[in-house]
Tab-separated table of C-alpha atoms and ligand atoms in Angstrom:
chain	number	residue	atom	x	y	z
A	199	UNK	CA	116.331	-57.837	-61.149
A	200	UNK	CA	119.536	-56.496	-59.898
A	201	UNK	CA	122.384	-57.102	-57.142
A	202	UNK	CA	122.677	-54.773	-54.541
A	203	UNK	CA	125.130	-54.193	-51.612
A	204	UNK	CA	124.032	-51.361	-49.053
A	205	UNK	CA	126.996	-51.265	-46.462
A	206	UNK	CA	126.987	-49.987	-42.677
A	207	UNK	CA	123.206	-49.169	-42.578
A	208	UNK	CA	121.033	-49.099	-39.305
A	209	UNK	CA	119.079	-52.002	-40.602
A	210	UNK	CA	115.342	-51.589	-39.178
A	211	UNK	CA	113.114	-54.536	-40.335
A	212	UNK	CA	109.960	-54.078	-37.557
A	213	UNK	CA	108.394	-57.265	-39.104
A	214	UNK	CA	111.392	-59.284	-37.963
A	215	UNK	CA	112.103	-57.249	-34.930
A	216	UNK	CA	115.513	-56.014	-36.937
A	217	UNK	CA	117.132	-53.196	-35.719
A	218	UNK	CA	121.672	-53.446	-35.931
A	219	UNK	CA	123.803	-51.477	-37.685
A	220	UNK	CA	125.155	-54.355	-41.187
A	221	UNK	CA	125.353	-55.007	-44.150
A	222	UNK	CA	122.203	-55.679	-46.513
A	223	UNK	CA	122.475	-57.766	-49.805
A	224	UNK	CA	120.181	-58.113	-52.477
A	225	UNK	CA	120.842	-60.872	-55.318
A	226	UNK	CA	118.697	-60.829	-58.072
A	227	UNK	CA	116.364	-58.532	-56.696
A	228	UNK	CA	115.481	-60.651	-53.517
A	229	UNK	CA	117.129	-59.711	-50.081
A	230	UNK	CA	119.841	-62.429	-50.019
A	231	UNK	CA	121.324	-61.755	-46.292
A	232	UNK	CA	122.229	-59.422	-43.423
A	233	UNK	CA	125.805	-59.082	-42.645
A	234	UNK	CA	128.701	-57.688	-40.961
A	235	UNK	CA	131.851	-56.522	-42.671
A	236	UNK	CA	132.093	-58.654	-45.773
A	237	UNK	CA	134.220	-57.581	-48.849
A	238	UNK	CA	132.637	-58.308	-51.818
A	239	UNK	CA	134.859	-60.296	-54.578
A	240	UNK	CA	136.726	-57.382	-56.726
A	241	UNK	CA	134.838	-58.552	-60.030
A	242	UNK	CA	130.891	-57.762	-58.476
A	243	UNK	CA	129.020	-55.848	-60.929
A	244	UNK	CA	126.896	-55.497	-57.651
A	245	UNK	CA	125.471	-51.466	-57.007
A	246	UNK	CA	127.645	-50.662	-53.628
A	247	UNK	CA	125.513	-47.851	-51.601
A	248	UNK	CA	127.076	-46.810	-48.334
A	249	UNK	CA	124.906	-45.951	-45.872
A	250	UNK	CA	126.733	-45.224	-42.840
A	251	UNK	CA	124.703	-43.087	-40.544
A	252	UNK	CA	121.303	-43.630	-42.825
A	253	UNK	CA	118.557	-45.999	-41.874
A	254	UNK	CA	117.873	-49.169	-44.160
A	255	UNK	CA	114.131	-50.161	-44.160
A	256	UNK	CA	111.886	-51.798	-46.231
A	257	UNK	CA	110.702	-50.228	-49.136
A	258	UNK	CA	107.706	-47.630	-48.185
A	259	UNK	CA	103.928	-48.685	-48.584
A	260	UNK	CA	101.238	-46.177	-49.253
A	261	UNK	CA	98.010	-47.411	-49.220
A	262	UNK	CA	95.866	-45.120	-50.635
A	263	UNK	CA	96.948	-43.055	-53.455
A	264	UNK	CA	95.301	-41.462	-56.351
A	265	UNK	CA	97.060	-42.500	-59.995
A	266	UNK	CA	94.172	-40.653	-61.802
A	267	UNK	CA	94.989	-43.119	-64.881
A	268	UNK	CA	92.690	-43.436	-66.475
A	269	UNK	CA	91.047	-40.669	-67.388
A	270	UNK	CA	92.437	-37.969	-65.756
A	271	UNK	CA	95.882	-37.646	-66.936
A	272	UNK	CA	96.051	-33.871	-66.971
A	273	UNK	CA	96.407	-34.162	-62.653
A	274	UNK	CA	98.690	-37.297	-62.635
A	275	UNK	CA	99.531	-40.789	-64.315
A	276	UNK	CA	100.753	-43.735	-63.119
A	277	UNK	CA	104.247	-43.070	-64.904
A	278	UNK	CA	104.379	-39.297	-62.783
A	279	UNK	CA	102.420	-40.635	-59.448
A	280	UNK	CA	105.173	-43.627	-59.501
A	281	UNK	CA	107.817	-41.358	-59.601
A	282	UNK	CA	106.632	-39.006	-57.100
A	283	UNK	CA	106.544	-42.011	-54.887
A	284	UNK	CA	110.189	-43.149	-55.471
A	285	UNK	CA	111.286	-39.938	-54.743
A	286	UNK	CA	109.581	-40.171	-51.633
A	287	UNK	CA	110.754	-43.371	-50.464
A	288	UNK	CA	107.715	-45.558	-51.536
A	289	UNK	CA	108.327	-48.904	-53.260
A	290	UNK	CA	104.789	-49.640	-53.636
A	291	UNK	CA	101.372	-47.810	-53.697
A	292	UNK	CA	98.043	-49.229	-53.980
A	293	UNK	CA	95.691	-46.830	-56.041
A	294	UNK	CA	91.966	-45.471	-56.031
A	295	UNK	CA	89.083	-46.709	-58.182
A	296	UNK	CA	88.027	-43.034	-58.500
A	297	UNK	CA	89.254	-43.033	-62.004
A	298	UNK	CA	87.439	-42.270	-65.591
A	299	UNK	CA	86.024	-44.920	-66.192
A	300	UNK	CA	85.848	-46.316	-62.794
A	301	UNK	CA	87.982	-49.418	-61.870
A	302	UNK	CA	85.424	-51.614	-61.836
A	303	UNK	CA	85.495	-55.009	-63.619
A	304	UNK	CA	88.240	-57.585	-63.334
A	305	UNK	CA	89.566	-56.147	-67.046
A	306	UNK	CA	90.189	-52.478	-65.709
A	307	UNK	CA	91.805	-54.367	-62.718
A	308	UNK	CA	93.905	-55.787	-65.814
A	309	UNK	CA	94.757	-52.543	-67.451
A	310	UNK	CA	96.261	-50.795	-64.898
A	311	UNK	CA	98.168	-53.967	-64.385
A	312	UNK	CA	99.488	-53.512	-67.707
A	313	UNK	CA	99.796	-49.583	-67.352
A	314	UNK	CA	101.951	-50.144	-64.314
A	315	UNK	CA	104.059	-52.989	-66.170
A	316	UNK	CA	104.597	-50.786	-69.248
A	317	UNK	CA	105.199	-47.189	-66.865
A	318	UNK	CA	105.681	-47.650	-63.066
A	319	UNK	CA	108.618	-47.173	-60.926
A	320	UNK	CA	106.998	-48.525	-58.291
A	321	UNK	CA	104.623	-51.806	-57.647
A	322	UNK	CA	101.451	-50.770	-57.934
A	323	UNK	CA	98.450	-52.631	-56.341
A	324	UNK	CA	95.214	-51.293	-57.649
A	325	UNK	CA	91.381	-51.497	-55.495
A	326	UNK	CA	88.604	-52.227	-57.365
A	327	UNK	CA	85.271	-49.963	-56.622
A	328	UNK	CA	82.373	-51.912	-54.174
A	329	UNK	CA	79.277	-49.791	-56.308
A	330	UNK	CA	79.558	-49.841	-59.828
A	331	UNK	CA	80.703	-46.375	-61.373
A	332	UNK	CA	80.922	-45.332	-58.050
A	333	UNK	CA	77.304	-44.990	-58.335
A	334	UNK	CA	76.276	-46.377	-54.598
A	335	UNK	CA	73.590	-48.273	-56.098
A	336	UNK	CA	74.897	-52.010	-57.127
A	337	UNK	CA	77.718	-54.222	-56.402
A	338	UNK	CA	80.664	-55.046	-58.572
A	339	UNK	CA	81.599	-58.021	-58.832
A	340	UNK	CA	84.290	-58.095	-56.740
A	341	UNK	CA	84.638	-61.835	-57.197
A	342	UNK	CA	85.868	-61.329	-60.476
A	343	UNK	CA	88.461	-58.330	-59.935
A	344	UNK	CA	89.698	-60.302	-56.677
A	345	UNK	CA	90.666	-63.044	-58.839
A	346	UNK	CA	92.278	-60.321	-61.456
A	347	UNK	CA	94.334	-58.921	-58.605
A	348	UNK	CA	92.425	-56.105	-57.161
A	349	UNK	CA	93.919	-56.031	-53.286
A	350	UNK	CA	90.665	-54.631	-51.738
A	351	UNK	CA	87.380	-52.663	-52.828
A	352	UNK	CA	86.556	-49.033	-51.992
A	353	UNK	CA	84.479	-46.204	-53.446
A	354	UNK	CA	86.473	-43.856	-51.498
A	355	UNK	CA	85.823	-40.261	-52.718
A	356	UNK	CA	82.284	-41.369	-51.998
A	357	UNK	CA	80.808	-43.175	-49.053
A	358	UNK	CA	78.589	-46.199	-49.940
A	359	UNK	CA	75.185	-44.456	-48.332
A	360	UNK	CA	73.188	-47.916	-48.826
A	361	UNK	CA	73.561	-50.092	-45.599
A	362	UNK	CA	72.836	-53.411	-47.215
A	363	UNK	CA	75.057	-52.770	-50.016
A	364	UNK	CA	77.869	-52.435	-47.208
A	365	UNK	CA	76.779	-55.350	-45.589
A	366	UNK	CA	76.811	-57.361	-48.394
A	367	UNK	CA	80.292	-56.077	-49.658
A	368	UNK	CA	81.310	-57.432	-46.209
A	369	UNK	CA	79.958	-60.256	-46.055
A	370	UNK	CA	81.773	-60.923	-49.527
A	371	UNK	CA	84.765	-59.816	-47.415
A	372	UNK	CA	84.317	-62.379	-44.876
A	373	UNK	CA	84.292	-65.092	-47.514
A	374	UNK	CA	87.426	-64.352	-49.139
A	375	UNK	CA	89.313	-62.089	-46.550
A	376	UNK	CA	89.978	-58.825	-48.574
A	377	UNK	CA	89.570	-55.368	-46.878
A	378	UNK	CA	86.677	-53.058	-47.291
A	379	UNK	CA	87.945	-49.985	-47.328
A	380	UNK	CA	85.179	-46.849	-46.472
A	381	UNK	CA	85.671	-43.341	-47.152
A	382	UNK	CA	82.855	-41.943	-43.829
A	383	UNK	CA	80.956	-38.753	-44.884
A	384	UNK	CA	77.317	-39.203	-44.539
A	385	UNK	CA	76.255	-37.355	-47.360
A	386	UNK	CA	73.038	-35.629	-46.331
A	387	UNK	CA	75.190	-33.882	-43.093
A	388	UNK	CA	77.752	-33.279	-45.419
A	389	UNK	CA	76.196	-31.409	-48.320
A	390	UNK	CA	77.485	-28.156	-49.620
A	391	UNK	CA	80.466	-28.285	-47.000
A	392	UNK	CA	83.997	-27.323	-48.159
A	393	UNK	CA	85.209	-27.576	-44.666
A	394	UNK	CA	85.360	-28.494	-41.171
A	395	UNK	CA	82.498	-26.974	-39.305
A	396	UNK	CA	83.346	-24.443	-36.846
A	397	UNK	CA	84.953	-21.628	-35.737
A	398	UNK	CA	86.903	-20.784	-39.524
A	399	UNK	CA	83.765	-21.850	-41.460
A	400	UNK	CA	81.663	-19.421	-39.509
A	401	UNK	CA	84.108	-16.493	-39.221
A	402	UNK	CA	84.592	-17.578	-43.516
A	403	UNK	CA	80.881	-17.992	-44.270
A	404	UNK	CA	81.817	-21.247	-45.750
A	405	UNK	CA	79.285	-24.248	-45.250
A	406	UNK	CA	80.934	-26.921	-42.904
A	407	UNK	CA	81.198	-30.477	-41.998
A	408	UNK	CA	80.269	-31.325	-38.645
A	409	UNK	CA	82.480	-34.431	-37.163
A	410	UNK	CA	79.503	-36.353	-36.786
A	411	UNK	CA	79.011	-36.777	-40.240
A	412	UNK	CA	82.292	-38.943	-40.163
A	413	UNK	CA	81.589	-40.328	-36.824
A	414	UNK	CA	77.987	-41.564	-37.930
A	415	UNK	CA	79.591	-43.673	-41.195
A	416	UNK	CA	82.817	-45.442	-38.819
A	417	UNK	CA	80.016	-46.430	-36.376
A	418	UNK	CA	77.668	-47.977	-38.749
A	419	UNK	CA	80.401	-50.008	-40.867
A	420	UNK	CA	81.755	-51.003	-37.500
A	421	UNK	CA	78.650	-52.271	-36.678
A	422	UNK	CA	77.958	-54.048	-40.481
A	423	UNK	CA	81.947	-55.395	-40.001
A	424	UNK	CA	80.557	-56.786	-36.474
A	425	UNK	CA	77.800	-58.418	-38.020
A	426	UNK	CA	79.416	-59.925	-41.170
A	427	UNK	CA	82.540	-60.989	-39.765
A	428	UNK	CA	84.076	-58.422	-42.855
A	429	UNK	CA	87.513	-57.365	-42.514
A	430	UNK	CA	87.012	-52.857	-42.593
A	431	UNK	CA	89.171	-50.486	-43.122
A	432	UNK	CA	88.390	-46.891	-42.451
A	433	UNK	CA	90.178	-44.496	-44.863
A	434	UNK	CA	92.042	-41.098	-43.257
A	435	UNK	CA	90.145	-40.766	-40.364
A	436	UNK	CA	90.342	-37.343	-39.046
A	437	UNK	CA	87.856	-36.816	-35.428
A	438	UNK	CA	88.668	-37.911	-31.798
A	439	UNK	CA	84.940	-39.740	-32.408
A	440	UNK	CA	86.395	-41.917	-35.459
A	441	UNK	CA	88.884	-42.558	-32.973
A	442	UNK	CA	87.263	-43.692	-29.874
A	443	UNK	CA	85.208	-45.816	-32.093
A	444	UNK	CA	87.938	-48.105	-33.821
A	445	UNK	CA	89.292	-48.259	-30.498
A	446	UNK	CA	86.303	-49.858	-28.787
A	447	UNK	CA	85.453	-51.600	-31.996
A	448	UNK	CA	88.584	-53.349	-31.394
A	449	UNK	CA	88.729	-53.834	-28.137
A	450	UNK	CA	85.386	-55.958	-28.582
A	451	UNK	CA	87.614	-58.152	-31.623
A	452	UNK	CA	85.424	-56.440	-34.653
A	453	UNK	CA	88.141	-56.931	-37.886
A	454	UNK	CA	88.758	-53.127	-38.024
A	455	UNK	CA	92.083	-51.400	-39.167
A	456	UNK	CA	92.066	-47.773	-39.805
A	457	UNK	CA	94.880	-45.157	-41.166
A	458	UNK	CA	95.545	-41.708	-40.658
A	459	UNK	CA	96.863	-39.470	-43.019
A	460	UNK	CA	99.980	-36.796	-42.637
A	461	UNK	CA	97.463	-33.306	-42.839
A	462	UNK	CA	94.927	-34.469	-40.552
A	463	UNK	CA	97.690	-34.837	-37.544
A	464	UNK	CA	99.485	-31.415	-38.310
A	465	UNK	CA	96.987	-29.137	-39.815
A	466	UNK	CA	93.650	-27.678	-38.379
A	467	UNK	CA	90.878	-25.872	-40.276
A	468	UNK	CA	92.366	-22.396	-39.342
A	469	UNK	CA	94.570	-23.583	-42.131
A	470	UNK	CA	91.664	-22.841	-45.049
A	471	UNK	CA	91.685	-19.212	-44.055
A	472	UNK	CA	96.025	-19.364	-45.396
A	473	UNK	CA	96.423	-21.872	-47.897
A	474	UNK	CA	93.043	-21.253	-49.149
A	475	UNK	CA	92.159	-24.508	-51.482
A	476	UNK	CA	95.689	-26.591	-50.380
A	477	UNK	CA	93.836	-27.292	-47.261
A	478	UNK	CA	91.128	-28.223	-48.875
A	479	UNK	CA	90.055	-31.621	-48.994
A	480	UNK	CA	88.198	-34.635	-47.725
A	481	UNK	CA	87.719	-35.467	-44.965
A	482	UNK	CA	87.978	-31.984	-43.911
A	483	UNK	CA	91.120	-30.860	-41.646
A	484	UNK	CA	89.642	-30.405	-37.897
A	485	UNK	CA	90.473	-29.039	-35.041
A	486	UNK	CA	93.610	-29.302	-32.178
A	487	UNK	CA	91.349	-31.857	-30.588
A	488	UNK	CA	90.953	-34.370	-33.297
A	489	UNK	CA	94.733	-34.029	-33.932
A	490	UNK	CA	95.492	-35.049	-30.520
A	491	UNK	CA	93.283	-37.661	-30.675
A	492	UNK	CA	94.297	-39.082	-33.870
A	493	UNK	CA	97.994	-38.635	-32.709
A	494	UNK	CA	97.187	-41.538	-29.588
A	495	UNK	CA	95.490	-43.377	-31.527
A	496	UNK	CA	98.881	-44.073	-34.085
A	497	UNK	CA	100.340	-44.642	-30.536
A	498	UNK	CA	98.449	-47.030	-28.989
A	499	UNK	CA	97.668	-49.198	-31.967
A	500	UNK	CA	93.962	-48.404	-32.899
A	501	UNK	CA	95.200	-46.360	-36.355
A	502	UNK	CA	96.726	-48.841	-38.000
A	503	UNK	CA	98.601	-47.738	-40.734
A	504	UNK	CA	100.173	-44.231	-42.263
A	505	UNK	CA	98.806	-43.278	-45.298
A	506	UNK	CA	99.109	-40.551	-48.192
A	507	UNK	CA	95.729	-40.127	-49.632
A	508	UNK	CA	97.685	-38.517	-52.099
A	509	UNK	CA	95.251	-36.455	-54.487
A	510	UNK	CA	96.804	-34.483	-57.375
A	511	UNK	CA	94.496	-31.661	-59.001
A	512	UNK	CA	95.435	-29.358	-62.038
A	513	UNK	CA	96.700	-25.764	-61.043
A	514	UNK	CA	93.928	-24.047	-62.554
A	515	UNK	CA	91.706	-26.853	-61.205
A	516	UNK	CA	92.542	-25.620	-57.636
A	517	UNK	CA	92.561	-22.323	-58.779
A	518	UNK	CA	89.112	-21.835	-58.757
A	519	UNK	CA	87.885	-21.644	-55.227
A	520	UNK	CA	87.113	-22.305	-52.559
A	521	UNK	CA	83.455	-23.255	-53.638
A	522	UNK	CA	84.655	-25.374	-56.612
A	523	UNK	CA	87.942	-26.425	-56.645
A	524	UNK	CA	88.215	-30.634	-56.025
A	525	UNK	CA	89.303	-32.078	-53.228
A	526	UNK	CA	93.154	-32.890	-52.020
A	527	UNK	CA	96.268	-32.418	-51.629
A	528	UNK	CA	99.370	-34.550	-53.090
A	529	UNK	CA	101.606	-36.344	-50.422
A	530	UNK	CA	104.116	-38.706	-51.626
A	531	UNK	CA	106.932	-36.612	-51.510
A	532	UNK	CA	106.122	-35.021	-47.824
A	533	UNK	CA	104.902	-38.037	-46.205
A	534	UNK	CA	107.804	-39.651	-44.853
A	535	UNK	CA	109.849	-36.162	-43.700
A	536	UNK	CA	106.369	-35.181	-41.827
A	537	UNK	CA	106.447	-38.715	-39.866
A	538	UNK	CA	109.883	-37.932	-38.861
A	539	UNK	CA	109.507	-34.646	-38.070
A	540	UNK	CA	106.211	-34.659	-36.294
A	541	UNK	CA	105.584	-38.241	-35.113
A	542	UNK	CA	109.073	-39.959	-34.265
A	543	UNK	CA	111.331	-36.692	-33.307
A	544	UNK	CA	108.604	-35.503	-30.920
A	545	UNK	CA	108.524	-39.171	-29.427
A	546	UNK	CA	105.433	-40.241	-30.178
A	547	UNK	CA	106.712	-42.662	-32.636
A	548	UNK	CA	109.647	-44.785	-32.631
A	549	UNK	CA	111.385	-44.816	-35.627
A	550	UNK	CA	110.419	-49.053	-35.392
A	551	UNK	CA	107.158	-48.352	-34.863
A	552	UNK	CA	106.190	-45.490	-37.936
A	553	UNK	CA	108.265	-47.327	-40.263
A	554	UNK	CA	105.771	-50.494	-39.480
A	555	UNK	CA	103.069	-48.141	-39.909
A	556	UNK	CA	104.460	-47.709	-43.434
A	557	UNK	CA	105.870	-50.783	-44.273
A	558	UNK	CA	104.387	-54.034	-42.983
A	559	UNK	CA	101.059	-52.868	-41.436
A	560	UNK	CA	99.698	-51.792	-44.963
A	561	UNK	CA	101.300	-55.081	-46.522
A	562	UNK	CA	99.437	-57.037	-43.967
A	563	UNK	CA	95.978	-55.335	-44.664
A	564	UNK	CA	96.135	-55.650	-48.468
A	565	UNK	CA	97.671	-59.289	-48.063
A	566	UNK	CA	101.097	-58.398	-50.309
A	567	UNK	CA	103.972	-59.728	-49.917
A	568	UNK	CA	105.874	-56.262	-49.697
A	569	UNK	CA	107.268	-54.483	-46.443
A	570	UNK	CA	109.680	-56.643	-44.854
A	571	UNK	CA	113.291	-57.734	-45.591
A	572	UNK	CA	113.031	-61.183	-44.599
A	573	UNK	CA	115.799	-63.310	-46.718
A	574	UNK	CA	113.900	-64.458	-49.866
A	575	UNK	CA	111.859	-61.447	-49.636
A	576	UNK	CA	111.537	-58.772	-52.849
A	577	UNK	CA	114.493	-56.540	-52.675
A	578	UNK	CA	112.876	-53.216	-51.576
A	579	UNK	CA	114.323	-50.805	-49.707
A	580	UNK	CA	114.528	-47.347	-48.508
A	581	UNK	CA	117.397	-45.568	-47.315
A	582	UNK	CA	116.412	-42.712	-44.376
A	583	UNK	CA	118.735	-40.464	-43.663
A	584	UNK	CA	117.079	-39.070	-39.636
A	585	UNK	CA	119.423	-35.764	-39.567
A	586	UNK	CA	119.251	-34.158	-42.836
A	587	UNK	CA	116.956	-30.594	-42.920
A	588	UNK	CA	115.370	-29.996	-46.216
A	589	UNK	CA	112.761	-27.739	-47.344
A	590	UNK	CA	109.557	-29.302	-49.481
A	591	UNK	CA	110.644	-28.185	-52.915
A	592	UNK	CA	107.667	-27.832	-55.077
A	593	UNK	CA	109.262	-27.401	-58.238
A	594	UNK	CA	111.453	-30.501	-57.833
A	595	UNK	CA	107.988	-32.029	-57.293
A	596	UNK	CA	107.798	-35.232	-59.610
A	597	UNK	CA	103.907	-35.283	-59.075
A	598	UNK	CA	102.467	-33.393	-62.310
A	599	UNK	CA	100.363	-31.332	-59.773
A	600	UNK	CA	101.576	-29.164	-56.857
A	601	UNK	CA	98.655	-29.199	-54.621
A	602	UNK	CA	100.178	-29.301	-51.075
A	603	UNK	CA	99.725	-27.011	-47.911
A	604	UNK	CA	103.386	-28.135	-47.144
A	605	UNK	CA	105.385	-25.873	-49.866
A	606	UNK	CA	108.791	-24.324	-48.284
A	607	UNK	CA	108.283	-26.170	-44.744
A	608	UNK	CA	111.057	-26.968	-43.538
A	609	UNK	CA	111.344	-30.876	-42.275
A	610	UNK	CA	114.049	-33.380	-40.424
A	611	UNK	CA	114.921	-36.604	-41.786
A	612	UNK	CA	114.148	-37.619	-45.314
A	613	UNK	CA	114.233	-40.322	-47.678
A	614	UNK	CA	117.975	-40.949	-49.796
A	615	UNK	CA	117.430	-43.389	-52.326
A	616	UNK	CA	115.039	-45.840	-53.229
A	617	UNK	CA	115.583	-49.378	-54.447
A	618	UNK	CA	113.189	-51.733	-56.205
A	619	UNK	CA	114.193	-55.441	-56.832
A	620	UNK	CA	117.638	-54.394	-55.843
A	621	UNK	CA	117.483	-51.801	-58.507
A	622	UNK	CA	117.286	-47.600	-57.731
A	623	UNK	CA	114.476	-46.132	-58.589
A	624	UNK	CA	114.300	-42.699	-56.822
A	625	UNK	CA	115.445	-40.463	-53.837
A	626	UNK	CA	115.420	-36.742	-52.706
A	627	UNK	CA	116.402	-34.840	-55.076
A	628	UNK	CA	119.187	-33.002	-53.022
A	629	UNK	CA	120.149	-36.149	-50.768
A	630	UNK	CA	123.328	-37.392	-50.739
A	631	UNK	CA	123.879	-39.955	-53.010
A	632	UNK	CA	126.924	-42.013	-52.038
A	633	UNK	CA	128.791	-45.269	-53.738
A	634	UNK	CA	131.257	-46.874	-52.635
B	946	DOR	O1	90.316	-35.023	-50.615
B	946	DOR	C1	90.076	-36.047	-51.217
B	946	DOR	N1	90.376	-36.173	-52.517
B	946	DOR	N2	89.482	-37.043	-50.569
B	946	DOR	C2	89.069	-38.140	-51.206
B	946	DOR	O2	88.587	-39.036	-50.565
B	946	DOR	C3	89.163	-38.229	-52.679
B	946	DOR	C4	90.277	-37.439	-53.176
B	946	DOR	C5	90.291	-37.256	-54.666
B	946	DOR	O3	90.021	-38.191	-55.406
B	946	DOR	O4	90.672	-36.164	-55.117
């Protein structure tokens, strides 16, 4: 728990409809006040970070991240995934149940509690799975990890193919107000595919995945959320159907939020046929179509939040083609430069309005008390600097993989420094990193 003094920011705090150019103090890791001007005593021991010109905001959420502890250590931990997401302005992250073994009982809910304690930079929030072992056939008891800490329950890497089981899981929902969270692929459309059905996949002789085997999923869960009164979330949607569904879904008051994620609202599949397995993932990227769709639907409210899916594999893991290699890309480091540059310099995004998608949307859906800097409220921040032009280093990559179809792009406006509980925790590597 630290002090902290960050001087002649642009303060933007979307949750309390903050947005002046003052002065933002932290004391003892909580934000303390907002003001104008002040001179500190000479004896402060306080960390003085002068951020003329730079954007203050609260500390980044993503939502849906992939730790890989435990398990899977060779792609990332939570120590390296943490890391990554300092660097890239995140303050807190809320990880996937896709681990070995599975994240699901209340103790595994405990242990990456303790991981995280002993070896994250950042809060970490961890889901629990709805099927045990991922398995699709029985619930967990989701009860138990609630009560542990788990902030919401998801098989995602999988879609939960049983109906009733997702009806149930939502009903459980409705009872105690955490978010379901649903990866869509209907499994029997999507079988064999590596990518997005269409023109690529036919011209590559690669098996695809038709949109409807998204679109099919979103509509039934909308329905089972409709029915059970369940609060749904629908993970990195990708189609214009996804879309228009959510949107009408909420237009008729169903309890559906949705994200979207940075690849599936720049890239399209003709992307496979370059990066080879970096654009390789699921959901699949689409087409110019979806992307526009998916683009008005972050403007006009019906996707939610802004999300990383960030999904480390080994080198030689992705190595292996196009056939075999996993699915995923990492995005901790990108995310926030690709908003800038592709959502909020473009206009389709205020700067307000994608930092809410990042900040206290997400913190709203998994019910944490993150993403705003109301006084009293855990000092973390992120310091945005709009102007500066960077290229996505891969080497200066914290992430222990460097699975991303974003290498050597050049993007606008990046992440400075980090600060968690008033204390810094990570920042671009080449930003400028000024005291005062
Ligand atoms: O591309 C993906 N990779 N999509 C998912 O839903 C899971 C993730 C993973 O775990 O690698």
């Amino acid at each position: 728990m630290s002090d902290a003094f960050i001087v002649n920011g642009h303060i933007i705090d979307p949750a309390n409809n903050i947005d002046e150019v003052g002065d933002l103090h932290i004391t003892n890791g909580k934000i303390d006040k907002i003001s104008r001007n002040e001179k500190l005593a000479d004896d402060q021991t306080t960390d003085v970070y002068d951020a003329i010109g730079l954007v203050v905001a609260p500390g980044l959420i993503d939502m849906h991240v992939h730790l890989r502890e435990p398990g899977f250590e060779h792609k990332e931990t939570i120590k390296t995934g943490t890391a990554a997401a300092a660097a890239g302005g995140f303050t807190s992250v809320a990880c996937m149940a896709n681990t070995s073994p599975v994240i699901d009982t209340p103790e595994k809910i405990e242990q990456i509690y303790d991981i995280a304690d002993k070896t994250a930079k950042t809060n970490v929030f961890p889901f629990g799975s709805i099927t045990k072992d991922l398995a699709g056939k029985e619930l967990t008891d989701m009860r138990g990890m609630y009560s542990a800490g788990a902030v919401g329950f998801t098989d995602d890497g999988v879609t939960v193919m049983n109906a009733a089981l997702m009806r149930d899981a939502l009903i459980l929902s409705a009872e105690l107000g955490f978010p379901i969270l649903v990866h869509c692929e209907e499994h029997n459309l999507n079988a064999g595919a590596v990518m997005n059905l269409g023109e690529t996949s036919r011209k590559l002789g690669l098996i695809g995945s038709p949109n409807a085997a998204e679109d099919i999923i979103v509509a039934r869960d909308i329905m089972l959320a409709e029915m059970t009164g369940g609060h749904l979330h629908v993970l990195h949607a990708s189609t214009a159907g996804a879309v228009a569904l959510i949107r009408q879904a909420k237009k008729r008051g169903v309890r559906v939020t949705a994200e979207a994620c940075p690849h599936h609202w720049i890239l399209t599949d003709t992307e496979v046929e370059k990066q080879g397995t970096n654009a390789k993932m699921h959901p699949p990227l689409r087409t110019q179509t979806d992307i526009d769709a998916i683009i008005e639907g972050l403007c006009d409210g019906t996707i939610d939040a802004i999300a990383t899916d960030h999904a480390p594999h080994a080198p030689s893991e992705k190595a292996q083609g196009m056939l075999d290699a996993p699915n995923g890309i990492i995005g901790l480091e990108t995310c926030l430069p690709l908003v800038l540059t592709y959502l909020v310099q473009p206009g389709h995004l205020t700067l307000a309005g994608a930092i809410a998608k990042m900040t206290v949307v997400p913190a709203r859906i998994l019910g944490i008390d993150r993403g705003t800097l109301s006084v009293g409220a855990v000092g973390d921040v992120t310091v945005i600097d709009v102007d500066t032009v960077n290229r996505v280093g891969i080497t200066t990559s914290r992430s222990k993989s460097q699975n991303t179809p974003f290498a050597g792009w050049e993007l606008k406006g990046w992440q400075t420094v980090t600060f968690r509980n008033g204390n810094r925790i990570g920042g671009h590597p080449s930003s400028r990193s000024k005291s005062a």
